[in-house]
mmCIF file of C-alpha atoms in Angstrom:
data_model
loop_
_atom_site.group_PDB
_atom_site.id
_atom_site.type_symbol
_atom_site.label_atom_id
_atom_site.label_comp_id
_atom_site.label_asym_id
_atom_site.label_seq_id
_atom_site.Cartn_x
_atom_site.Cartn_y
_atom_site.Cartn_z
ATOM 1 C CA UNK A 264 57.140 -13.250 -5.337
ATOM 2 C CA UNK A 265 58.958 -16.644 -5.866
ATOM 3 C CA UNK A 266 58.999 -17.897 -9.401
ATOM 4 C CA UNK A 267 58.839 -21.757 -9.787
ATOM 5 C CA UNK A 268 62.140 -23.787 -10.179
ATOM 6 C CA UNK A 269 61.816 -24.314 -13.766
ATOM 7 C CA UNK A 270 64.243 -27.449 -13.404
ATOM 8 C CA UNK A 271 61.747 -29.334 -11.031
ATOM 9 C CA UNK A 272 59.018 -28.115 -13.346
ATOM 10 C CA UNK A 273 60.660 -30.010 -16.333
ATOM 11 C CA UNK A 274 61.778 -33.241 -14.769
ATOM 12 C CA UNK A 275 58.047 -33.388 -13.501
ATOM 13 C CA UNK A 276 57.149 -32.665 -17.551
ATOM 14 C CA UNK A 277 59.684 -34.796 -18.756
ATOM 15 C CA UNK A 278 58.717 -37.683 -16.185
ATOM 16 C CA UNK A 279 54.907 -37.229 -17.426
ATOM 17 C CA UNK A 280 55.617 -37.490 -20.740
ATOM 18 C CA UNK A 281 57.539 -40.516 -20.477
ATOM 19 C CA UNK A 282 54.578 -41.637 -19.323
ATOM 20 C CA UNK A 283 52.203 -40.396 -22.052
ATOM 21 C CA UNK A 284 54.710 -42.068 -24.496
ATOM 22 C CA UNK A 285 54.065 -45.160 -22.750
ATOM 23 C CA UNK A 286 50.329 -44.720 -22.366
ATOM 24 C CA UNK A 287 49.959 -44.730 -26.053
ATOM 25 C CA UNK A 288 52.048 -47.967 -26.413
ATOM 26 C CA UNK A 289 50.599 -49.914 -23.593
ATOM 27 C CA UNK A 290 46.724 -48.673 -24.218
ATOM 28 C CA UNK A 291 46.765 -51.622 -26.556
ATOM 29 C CA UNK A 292 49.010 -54.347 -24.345
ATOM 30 C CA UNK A 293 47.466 -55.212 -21.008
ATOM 31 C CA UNK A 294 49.881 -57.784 -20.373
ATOM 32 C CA UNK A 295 53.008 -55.765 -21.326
ATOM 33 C CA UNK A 296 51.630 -53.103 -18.789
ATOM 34 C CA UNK A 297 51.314 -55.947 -15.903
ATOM 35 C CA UNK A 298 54.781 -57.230 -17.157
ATOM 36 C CA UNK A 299 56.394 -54.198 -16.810
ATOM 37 C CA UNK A 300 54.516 -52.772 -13.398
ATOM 38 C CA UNK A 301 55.848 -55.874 -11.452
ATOM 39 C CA UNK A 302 59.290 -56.364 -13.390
ATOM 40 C CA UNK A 303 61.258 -54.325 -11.240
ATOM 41 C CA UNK A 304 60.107 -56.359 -8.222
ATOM 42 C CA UNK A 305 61.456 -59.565 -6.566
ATOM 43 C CA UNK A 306 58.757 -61.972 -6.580
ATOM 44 C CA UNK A 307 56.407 -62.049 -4.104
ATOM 45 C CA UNK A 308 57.981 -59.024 -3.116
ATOM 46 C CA UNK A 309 55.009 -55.852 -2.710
ATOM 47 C CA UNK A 310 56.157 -52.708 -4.117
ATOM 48 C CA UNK A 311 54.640 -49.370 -3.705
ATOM 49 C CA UNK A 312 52.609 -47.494 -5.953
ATOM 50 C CA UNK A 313 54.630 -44.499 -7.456
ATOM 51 C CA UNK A 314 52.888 -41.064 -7.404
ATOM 52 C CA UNK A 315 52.980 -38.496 -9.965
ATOM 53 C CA UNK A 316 52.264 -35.104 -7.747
ATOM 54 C CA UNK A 317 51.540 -32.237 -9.974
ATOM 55 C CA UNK A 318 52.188 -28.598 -8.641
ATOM 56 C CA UNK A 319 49.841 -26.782 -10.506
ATOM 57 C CA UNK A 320 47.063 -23.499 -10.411
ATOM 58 C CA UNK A 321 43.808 -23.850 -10.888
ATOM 59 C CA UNK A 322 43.781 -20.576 -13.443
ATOM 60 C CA UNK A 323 46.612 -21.236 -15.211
ATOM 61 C CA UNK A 324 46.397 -22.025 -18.830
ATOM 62 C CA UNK A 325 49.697 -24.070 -18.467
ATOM 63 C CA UNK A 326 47.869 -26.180 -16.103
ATOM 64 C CA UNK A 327 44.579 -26.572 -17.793
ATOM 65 C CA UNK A 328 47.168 -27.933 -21.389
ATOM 66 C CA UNK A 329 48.679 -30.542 -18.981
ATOM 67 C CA UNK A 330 45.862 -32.311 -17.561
ATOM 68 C CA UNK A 331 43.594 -32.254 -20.915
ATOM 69 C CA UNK A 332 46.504 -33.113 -23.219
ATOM 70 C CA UNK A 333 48.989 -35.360 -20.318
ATOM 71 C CA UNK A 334 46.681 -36.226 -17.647
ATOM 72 C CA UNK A 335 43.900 -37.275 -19.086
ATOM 73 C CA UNK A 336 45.099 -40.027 -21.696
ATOM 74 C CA UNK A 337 47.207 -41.398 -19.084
ATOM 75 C CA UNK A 338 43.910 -42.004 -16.794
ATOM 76 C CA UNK A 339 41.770 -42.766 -19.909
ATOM 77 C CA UNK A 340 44.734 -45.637 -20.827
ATOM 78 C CA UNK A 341 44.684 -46.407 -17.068
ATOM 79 C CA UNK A 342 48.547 -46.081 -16.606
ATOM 80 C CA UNK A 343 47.733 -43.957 -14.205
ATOM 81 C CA UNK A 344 45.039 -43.969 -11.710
ATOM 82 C CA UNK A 345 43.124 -45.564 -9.117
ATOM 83 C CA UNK A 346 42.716 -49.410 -11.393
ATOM 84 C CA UNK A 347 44.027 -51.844 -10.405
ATOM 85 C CA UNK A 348 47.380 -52.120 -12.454
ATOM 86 C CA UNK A 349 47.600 -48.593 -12.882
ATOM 87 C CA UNK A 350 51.695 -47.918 -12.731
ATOM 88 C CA UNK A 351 51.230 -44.630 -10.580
ATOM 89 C CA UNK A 352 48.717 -42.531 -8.349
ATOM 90 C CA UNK A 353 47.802 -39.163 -8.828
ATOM 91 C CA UNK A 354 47.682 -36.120 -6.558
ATOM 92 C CA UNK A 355 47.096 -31.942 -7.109
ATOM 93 C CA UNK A 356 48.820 -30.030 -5.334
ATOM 94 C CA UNK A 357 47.015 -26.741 -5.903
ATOM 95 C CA UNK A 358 49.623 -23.323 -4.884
ATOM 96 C CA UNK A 359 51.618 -23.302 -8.225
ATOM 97 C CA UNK A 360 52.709 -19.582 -8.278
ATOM 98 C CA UNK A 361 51.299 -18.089 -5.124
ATOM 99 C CA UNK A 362 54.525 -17.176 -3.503
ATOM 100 C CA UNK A 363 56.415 -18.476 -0.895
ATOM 101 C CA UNK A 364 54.817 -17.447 2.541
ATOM 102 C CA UNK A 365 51.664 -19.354 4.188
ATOM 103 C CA UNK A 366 49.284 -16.471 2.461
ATOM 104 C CA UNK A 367 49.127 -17.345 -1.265
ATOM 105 C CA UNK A 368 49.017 -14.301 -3.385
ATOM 106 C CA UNK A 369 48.058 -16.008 -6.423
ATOM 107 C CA UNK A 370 49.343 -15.385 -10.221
ATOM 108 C CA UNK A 371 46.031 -14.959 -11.554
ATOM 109 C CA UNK A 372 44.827 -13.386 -8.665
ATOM 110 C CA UNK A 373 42.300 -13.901 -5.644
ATOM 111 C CA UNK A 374 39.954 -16.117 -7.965
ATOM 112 C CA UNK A 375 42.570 -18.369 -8.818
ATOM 113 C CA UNK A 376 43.305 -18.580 -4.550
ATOM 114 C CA UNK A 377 39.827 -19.818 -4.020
ATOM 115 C CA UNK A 378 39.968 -22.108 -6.783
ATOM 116 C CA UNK A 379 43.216 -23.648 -5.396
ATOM 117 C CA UNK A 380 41.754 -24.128 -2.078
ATOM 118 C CA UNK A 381 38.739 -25.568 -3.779
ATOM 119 C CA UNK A 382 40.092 -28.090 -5.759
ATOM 120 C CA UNK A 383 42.420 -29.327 -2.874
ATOM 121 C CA UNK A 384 39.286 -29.582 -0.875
ATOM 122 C CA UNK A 385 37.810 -31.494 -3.527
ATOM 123 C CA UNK A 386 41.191 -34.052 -3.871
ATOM 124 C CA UNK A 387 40.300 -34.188 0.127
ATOM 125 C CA UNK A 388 36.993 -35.075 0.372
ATOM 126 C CA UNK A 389 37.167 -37.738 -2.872
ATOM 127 C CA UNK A 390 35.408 -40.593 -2.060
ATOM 128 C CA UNK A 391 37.993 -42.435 -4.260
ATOM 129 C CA UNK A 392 41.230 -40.920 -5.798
ATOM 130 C CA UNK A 393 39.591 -41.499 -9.810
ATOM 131 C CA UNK A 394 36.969 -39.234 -8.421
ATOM 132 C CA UNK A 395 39.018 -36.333 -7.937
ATOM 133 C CA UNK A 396 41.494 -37.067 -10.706
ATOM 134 C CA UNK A 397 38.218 -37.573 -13.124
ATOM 135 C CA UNK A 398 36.836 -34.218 -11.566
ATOM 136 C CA UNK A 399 40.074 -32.301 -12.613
ATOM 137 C CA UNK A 400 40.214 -32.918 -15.714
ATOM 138 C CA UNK A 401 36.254 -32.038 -16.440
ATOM 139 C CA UNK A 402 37.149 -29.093 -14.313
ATOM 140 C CA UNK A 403 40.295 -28.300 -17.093
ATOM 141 C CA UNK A 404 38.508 -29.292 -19.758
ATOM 142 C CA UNK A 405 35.726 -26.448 -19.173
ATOM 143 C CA UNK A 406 35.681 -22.734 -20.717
ATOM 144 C CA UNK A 407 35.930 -20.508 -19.245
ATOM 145 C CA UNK A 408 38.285 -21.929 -15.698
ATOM 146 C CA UNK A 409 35.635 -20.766 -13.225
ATOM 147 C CA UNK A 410 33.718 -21.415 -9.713
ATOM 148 C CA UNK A 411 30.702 -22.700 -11.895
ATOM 149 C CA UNK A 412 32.393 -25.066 -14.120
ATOM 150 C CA UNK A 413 34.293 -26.517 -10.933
ATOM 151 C CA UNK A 414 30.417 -26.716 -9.604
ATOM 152 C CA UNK A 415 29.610 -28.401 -12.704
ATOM 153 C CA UNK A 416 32.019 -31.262 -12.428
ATOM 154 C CA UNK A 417 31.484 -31.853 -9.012
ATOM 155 C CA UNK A 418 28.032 -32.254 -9.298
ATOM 156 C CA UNK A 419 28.750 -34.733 -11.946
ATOM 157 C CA UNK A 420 30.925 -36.565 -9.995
ATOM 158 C CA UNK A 421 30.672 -38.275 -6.637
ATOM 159 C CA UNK A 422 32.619 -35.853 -4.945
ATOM 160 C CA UNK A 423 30.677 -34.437 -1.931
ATOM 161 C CA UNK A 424 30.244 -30.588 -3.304
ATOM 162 C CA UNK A 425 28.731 -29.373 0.228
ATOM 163 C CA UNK A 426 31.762 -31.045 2.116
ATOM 164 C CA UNK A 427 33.944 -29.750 -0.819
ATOM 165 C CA UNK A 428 32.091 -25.853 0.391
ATOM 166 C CA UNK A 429 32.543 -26.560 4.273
ATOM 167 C CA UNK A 430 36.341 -27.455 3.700
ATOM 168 C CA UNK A 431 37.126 -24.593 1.703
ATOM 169 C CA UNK A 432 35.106 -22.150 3.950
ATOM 170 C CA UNK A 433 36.928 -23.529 7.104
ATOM 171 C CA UNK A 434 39.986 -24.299 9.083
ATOM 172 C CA UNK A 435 40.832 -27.686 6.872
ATOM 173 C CA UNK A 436 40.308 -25.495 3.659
ATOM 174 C CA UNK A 437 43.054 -23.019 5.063
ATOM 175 C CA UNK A 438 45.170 -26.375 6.450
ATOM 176 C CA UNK A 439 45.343 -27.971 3.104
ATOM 177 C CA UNK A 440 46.146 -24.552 1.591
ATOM 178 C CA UNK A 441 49.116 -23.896 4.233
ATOM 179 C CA UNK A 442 50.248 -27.722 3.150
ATOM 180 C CA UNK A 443 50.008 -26.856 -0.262
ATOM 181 C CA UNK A 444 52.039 -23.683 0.235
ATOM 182 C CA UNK A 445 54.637 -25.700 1.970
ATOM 183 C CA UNK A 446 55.043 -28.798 -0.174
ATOM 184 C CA UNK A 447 55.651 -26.335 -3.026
ATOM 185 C CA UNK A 448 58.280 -24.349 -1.813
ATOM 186 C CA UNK A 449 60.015 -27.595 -0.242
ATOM 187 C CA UNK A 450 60.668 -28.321 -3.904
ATOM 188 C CA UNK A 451 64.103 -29.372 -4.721
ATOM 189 C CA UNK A 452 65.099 -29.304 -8.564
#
């Protein structure tokens, strides 16, 4: 089984909690956070959105201790995030450590698969992408990591969970899981 490049693991942790740092500063500052999301620009000049991507499991306790204690202030502090003047998008990218061929054979085992192909379903399906992103954390901030707490936050959010159950069951459940696969061992520390 492929382990993870740890180096691409910590610029993505180092990169996040740059952010987090400035999160905390600019919860208080709207203006500073305008200033500084359009400084780098020539005016009139549109710039793209940055993403931050992360690679993660849905079982994994590393995982769940990002997005609670990371993730979420970010979103909560709207640095990052579907609002307008957010400084980046978010996206899941749910394979983490399920090797390196197109069948995943997950870390934490078959549960953790389904889960993965869930919750990529879920990101999918999102009516919006603060849906899904407001979904995973719920779904991280649950005990324990499990179908029915995923079930829980869906229902509490206006994600689709019947499309969310028809992706995962079919061919674009096993598409996005393939994509998943691939985008993760593409990685390039």
């Amino acid at each position: 089984m492929q382990r993870p490049r740890p180096l691409a693991l910590a610029a993505l942790l180092v990169a996040a909690g740059a952010l987090a740092g400035l999160a905390t500063s600019l919860a208080t500052s709207a203006p500073a956070a305008a200033a500084l999301a359009t400084a780098a620009a020539p005016l009139g000049a549109a710039t793209p959105t940055p993403e931050l991507t992360l690679f993660g499991e849905a079982l994994c306790p590393d995982t769940a201790s990002w997005v609670t204690k990371t993730l979420a202030p970010l979103l909560d502090a709207g640095v990052v995030g579907a609002a307008p003047g957010a400084l980046a998008t978010f996206r899941f990218v749910g394979w983490g450590n399920a090797g390196a061929g197109p069948t995943p054979a997950c870390q934490h085992g078959a549960p953790e698969c389904a889960l993965n192909r869930r919750l990529n379903c879920a990101q999918a399906v999102a009516p919006a992408p603060g849906a899904f992103a407001a979904a995973l954390v719920c779904f991280f901030s649950a005990r324990p990591l499990s179908d029915a707490g995923l079930d829980a936050c869906l229902l509490a959010s206006p994600i689709p969970a019947p499309a969310v159950a028809a992706c995962a069951a079919g061919a674009d459940g096993r598409a996005l899981e393939v994509a998943a696969g691939a985008e993760t061992a593409a990685l390039a520390p």
